[in-house]
Short mmCIF file of C-alpha atoms in Angstrom, two decimals:
data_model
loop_
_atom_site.label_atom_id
_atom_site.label_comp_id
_atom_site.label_asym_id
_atom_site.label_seq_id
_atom_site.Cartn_x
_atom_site.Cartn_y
_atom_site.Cartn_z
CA UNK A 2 17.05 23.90 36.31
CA UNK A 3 15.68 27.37 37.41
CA UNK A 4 13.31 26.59 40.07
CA UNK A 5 10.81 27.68 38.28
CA UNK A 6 7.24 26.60 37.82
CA UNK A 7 5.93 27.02 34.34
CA UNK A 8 3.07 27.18 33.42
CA UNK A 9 0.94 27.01 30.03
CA UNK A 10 -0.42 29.33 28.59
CA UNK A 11 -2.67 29.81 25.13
CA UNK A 12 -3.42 32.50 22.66
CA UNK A 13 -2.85 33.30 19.05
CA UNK A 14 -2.08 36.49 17.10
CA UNK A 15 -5.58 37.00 15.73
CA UNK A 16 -6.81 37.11 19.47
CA UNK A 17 -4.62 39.58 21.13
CA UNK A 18 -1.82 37.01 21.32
CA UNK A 19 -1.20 34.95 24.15
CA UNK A 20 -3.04 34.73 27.51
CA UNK A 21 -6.46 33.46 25.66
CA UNK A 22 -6.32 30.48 27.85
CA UNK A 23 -4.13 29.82 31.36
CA UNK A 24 -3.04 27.02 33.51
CA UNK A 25 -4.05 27.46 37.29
CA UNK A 26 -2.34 26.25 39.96
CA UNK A 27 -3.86 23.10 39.38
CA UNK A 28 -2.10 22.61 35.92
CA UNK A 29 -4.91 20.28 34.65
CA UNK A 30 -6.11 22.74 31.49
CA UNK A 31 -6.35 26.24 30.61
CA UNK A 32 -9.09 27.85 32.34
CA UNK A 33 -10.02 30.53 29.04
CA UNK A 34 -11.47 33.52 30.06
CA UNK A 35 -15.62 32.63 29.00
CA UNK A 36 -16.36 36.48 30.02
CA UNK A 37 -14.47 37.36 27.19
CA UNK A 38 -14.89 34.61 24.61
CA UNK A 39 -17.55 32.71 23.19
CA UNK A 40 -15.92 28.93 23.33
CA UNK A 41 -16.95 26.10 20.53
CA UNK A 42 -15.73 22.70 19.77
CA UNK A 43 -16.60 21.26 16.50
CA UNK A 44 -15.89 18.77 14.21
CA UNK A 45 -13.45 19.96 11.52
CA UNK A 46 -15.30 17.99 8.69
CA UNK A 47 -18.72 18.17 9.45
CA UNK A 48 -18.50 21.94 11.78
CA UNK A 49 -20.82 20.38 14.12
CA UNK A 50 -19.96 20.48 17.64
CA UNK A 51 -18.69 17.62 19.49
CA UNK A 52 -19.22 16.73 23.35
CA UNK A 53 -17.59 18.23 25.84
CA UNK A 54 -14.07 15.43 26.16
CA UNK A 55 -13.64 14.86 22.76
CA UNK A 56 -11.54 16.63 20.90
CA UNK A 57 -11.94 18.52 17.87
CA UNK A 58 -11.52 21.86 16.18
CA UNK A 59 -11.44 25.20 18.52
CA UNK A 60 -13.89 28.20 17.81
CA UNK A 61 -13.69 31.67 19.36
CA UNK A 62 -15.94 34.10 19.29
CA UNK A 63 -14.87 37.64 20.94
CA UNK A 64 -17.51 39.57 22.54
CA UNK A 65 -15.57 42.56 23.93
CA UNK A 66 -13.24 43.49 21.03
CA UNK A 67 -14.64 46.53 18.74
CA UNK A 68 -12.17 47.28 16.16
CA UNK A 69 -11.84 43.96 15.25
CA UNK A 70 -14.15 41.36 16.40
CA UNK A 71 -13.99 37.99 15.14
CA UNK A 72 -16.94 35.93 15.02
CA UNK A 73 -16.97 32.04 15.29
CA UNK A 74 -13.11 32.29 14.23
CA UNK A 75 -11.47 28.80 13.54
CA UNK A 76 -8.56 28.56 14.97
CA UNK A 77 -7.62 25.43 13.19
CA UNK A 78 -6.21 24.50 16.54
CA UNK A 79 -6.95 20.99 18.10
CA UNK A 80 -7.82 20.74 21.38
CA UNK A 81 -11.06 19.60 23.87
CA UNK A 82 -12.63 20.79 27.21
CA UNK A 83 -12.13 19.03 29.77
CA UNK A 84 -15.57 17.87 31.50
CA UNK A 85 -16.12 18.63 35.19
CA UNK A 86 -15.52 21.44 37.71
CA UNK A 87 -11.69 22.72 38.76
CA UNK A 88 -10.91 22.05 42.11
CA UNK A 89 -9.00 25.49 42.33
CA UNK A 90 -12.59 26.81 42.47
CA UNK A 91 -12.81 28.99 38.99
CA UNK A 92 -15.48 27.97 36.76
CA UNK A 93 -14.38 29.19 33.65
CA UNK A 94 -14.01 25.75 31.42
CA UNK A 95 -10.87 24.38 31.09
CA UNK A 96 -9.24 23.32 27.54
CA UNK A 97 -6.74 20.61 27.04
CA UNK A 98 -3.66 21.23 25.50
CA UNK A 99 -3.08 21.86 21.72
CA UNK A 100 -3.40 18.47 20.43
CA UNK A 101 -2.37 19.62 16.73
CA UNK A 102 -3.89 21.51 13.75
CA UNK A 103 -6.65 20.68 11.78
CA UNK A 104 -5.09 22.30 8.78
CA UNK A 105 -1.84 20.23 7.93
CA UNK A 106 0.78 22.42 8.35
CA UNK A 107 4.16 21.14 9.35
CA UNK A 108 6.53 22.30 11.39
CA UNK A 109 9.81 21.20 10.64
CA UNK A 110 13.22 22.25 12.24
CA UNK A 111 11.20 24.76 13.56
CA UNK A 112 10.27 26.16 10.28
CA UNK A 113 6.30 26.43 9.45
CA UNK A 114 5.38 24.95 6.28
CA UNK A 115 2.36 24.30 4.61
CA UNK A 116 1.73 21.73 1.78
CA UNK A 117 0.15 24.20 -0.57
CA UNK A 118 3.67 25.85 -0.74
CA UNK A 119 5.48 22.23 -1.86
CA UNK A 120 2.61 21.80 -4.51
CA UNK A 121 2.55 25.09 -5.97
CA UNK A 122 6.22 24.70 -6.70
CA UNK A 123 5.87 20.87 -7.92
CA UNK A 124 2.99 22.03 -10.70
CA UNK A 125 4.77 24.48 -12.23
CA UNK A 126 7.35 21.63 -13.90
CA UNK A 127 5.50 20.11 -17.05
CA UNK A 128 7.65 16.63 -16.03
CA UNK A 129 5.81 16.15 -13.26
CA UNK A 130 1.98 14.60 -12.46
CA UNK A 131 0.01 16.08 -9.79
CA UNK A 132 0.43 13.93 -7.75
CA UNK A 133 2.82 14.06 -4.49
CA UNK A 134 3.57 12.87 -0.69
CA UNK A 135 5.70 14.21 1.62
CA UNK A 136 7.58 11.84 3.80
CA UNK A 137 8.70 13.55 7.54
CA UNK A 138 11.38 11.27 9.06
CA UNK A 139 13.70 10.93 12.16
CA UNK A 140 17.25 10.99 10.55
CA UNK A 141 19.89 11.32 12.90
CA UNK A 142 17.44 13.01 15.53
CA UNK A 143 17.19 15.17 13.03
CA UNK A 144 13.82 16.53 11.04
CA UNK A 145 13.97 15.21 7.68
CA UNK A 146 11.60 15.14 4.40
CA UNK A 147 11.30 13.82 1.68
CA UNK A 148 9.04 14.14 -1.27
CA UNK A 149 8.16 11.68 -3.45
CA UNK A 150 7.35 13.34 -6.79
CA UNK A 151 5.27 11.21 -10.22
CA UNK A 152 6.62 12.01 -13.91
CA UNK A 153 4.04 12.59 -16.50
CA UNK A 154 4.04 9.33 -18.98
CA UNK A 155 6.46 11.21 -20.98
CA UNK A 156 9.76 9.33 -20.36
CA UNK A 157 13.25 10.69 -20.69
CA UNK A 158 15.39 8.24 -20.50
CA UNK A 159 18.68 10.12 -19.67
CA UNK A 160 20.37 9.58 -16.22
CA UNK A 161 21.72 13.48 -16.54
CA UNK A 162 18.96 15.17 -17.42
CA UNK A 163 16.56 13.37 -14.53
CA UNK A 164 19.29 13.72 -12.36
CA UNK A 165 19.02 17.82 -13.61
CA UNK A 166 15.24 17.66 -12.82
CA UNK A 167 15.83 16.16 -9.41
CA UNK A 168 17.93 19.00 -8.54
CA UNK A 169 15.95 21.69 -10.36
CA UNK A 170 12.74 20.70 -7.68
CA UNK A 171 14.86 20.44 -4.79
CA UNK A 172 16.28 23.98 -5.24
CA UNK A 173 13.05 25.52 -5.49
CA UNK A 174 11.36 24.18 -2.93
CA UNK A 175 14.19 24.62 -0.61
CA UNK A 176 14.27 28.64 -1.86
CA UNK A 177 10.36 27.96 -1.16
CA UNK A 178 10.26 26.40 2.46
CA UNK A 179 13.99 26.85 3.67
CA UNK A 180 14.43 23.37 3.90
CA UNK A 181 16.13 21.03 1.70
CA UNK A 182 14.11 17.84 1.17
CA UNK A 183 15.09 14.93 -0.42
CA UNK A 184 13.43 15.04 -3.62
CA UNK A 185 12.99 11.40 -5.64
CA UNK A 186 10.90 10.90 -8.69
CA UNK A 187 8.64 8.12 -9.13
CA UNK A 188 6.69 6.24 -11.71
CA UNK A 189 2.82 7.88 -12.23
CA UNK A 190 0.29 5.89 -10.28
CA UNK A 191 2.23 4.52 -7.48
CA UNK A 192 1.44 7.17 -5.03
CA UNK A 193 -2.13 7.86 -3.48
CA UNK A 194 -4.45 9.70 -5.79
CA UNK A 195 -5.41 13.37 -5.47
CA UNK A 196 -9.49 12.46 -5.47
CA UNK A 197 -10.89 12.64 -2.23
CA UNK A 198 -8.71 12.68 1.23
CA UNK A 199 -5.50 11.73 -0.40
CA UNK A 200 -2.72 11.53 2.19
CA UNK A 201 -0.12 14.16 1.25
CA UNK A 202 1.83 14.26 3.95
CA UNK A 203 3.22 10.99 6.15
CA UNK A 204 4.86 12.02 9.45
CA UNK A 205 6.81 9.34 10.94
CA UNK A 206 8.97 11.47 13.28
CA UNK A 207 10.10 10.71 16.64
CA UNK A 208 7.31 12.08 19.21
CA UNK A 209 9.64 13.58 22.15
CA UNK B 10 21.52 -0.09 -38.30
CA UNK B 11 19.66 0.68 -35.42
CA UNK B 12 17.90 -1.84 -33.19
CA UNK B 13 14.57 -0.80 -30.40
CA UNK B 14 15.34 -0.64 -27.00
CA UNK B 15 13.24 -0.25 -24.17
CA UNK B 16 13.66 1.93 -21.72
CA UNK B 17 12.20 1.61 -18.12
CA UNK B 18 12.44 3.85 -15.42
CA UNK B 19 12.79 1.98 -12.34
CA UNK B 20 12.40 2.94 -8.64
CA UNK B 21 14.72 1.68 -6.08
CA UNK B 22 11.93 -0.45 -4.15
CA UNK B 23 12.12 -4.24 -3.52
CA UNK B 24 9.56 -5.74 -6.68
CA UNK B 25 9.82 -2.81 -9.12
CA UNK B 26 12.67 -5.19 -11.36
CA UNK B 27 10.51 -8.42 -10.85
CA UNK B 28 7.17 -6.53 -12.01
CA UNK B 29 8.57 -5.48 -15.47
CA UNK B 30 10.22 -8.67 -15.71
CA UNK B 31 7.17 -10.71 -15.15
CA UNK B 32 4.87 -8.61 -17.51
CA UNK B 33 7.39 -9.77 -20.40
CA UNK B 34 7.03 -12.91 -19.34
CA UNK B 35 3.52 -13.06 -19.21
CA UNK B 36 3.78 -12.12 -22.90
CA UNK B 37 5.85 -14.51 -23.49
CA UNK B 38 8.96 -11.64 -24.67
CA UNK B 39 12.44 -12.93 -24.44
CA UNK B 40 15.25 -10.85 -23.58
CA UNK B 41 18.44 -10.56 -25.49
CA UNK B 42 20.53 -8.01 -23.63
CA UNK B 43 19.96 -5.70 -20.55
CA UNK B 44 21.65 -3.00 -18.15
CA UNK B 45 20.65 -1.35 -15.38
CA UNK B 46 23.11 1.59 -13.76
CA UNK B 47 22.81 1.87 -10.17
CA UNK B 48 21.95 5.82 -8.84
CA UNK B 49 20.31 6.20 -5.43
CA UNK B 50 16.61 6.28 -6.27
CA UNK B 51 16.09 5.03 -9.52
CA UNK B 52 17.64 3.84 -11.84
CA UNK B 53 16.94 3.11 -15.87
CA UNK B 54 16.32 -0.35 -16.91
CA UNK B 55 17.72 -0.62 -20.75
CA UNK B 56 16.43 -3.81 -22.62
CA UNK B 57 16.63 -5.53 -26.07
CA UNK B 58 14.28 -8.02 -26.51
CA UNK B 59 11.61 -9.99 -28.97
CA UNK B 60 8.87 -7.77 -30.09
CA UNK B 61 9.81 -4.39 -28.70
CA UNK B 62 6.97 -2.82 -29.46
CA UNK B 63 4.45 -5.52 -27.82
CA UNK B 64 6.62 -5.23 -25.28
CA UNK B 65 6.40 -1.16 -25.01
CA UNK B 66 2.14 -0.92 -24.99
CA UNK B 67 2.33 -4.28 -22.75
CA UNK B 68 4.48 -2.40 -20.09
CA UNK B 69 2.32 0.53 -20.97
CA UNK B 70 -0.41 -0.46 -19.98
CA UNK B 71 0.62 -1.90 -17.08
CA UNK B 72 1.41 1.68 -15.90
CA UNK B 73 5.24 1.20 -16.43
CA UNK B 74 6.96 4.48 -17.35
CA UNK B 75 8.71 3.41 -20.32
CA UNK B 76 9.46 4.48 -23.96
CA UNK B 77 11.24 3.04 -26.82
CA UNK B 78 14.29 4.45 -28.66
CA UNK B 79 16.39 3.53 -31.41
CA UNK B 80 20.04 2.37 -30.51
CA UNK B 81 22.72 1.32 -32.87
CA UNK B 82 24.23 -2.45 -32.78
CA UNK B 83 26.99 -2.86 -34.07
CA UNK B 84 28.66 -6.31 -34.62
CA UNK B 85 31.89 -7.54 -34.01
CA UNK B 86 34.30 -10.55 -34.00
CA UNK B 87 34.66 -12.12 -30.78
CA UNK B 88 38.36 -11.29 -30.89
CA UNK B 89 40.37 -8.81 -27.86
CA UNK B 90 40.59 -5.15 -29.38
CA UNK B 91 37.39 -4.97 -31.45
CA UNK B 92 35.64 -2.90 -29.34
CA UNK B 93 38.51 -0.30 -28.56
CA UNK B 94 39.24 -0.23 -32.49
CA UNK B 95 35.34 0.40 -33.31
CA UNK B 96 34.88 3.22 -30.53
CA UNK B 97 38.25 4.97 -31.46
CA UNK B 98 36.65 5.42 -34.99
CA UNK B 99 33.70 7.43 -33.23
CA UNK B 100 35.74 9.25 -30.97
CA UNK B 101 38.15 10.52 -33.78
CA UNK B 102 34.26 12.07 -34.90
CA UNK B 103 33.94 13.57 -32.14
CA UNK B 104 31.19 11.56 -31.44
CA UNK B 105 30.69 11.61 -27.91
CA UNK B 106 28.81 7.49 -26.49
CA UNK B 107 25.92 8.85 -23.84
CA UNK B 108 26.16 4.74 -22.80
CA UNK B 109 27.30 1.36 -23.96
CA UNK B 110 26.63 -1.92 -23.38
CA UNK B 111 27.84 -5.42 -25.16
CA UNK B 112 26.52 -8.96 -25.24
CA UNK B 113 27.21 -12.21 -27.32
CA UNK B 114 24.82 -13.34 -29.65
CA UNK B 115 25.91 -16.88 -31.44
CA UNK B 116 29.99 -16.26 -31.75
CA UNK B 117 29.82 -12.60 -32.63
CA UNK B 118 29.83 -9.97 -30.22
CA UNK B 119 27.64 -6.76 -30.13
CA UNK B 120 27.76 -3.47 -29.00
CA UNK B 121 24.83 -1.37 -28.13
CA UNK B 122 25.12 2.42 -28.00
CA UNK B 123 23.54 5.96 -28.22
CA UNK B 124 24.95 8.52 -29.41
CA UNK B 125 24.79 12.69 -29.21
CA UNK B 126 24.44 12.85 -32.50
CA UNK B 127 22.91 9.62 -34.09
CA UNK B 128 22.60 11.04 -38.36
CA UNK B 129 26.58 11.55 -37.42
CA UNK B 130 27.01 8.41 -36.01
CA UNK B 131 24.96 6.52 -38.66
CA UNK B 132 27.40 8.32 -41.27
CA UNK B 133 30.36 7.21 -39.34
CA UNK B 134 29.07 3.35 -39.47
CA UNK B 135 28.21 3.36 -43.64
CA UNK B 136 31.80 5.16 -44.32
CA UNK B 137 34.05 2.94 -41.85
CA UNK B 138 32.18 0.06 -43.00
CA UNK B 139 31.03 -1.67 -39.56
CA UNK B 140 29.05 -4.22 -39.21
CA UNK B 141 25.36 -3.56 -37.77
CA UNK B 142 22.85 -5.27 -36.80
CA UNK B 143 18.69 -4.68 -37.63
CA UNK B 144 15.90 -5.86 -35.54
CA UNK B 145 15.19 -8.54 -38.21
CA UNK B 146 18.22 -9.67 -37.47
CA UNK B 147 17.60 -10.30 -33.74
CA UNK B 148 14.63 -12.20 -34.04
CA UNK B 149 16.40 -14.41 -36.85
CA UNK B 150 19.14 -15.09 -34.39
CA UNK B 151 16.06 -15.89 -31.66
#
């Protein structure tokens, strides 16, 4: 719409912000700036490094920074380096773009939210199991969640006062996340269990 | 004067009614009267049935959310107006109904109800005189 050619560009906070990484007139990766940074790939799970093309976990190391340098620093950020030379002639590596987190935090309407915040919340009622999954949905091109909460055995069987509890969750997690999710209680045992890799959080958005 | 009644939470998903229903079934439980209120994500199945509480730890162990309560049945004539004259006596109390359902059982009819304040409502019953039923009664009637 401008005439303008943008181009990407990647940093974080912890590493002076952005300009960690830059497109080149090429625009096929970010050429990151090796004299400055000490550039791993590894496997989120097992922290062993993976071959340059696949993708995994990002690792910085800073070698220049004195006040604050960070050593093997997991950016939680997913992302791989792309094999072979540039042919815009630099020979700093080139990384892929962002392919997502390796932590599971959601962004929703914009808003960053992490599932630690929706469970803190959900243990503190006594009605509820600890068990949970959050649900993110397309609903009228809009972002939506839901989370699907279990009751303890203990049974009330009084349409006002679980209709009361249903409420009671959804305000705090909305004062908690700034979102208002559709809260809905279910029976214990019907959602995935908490041992090992459960799967907390189901994202079945719309990928633009 | 009070009869068991189940009490199963349901979740608005295609099989969750059919489940519980086929547990009792598998035990062989007959149901007398049910009710189920629709809300937009669950809902409360209420049921009166043969052997409540084989029915409870069967649905129990299933890993059914359910619990058993004590409701009060009262009988009446299958005539129009009995119901309107037997509530008016509780609502002169000031005994408020938290829900209500009715079913015929062999030519008389029969209310089930809960109450806010069951002793009150059980007090209300003896004094006016109405007709209730006990669970021994249900499985006679079986």
């Amino acid at each position: 719409m401008l005439g303008v050619k943008a181009y990407n560009s990647f940093g974080m906070s912890e590493m002076c912000g952005p300009g960690v990484a830059f497109e080149c007139p090429e625009q096929n990766g970010m050429h990151i700036w090796e004299d400055y940074y000490i550039v791993e790939i590894v496997n989120p799970d097992t922290l062993e490094p993976v071959p340059d093309g696949e993708v995994g976990e990002l690792v910085l190391t800073t070698l220049k920074r004195e006040a604050m340098p960070l050593l093997r620093y997991r950016t939680r950020d997913l992302t791989r380096i792309l094999p072979g030379e540039c042919p815009c002639g630099r020979h700093h590596l080139r990384l892929d773009r962002m392919k997502g987190r390796s932590d599971d935090m959601i962004i929703l309407k914009g808003v960053n939210i992490f599932p630690i915040q929706i469970e803190t919340i959900l243990m503190q009622f006594q009605e509820l199991a600890s068990d949970y999954l959050i649900t993110l949905e397309t609903v009228d091109d809009n972002d939506a969640m839901t989370v699907d909460v279990e009751m303890k055995d203990l049974f009330i069987d009084d349409y006002a006062k679980l209709q009361a509890l249903t409420r009671e969750i959804t305000r705090q997690l909305r004062d908690e996340i700034l979102i208002t999710p559709r809260v809905r209680l279910v029976p214990k045992n019907t959602l995935p269990k908490s041992e090992g890799k459960a799967v907390r959080v189901v994202d079945t958005r719309k990928k633009y | 004067m009070t009869v068991h009644q189940l009490s199963v939470f349901i979740e608005n998903k295609s099989g969750a009614l059919v489940r519980v229903l086929r547990l009792l079934k598998q035990e062989n439980i007959q149901l007398i009267a049910s009710t189920i209120a629709d809300t937009a994500d669950f809902g409360i199945f209420r049921i009166i049935c043969s052997e409540p509480e084989k029915a409870c730890n069967v649905l129990k162990e299933a890993g059914v959310a359910v619990s058993l309560c004590e409701v009060f049945a009262v009988e009446l004539d299958d005539r129009p107006g009995q119901a309107a004259d037997a509530i008016a006596i509780f609502a002169s109390e000031g005994i408020s109904i938290s829900y209500l359902y009715s079913f015929l059982l062999n030519g008389k009819g029969v209310l089930i109800f809960r109450t806010d304040n069951a002793e009150k409502a059980a007090e209300v019953i003896a004094s006016n005189g109405l007709s209730v039923i006990e669970e021994k009664d249900l499985s006679r009637l079986l």
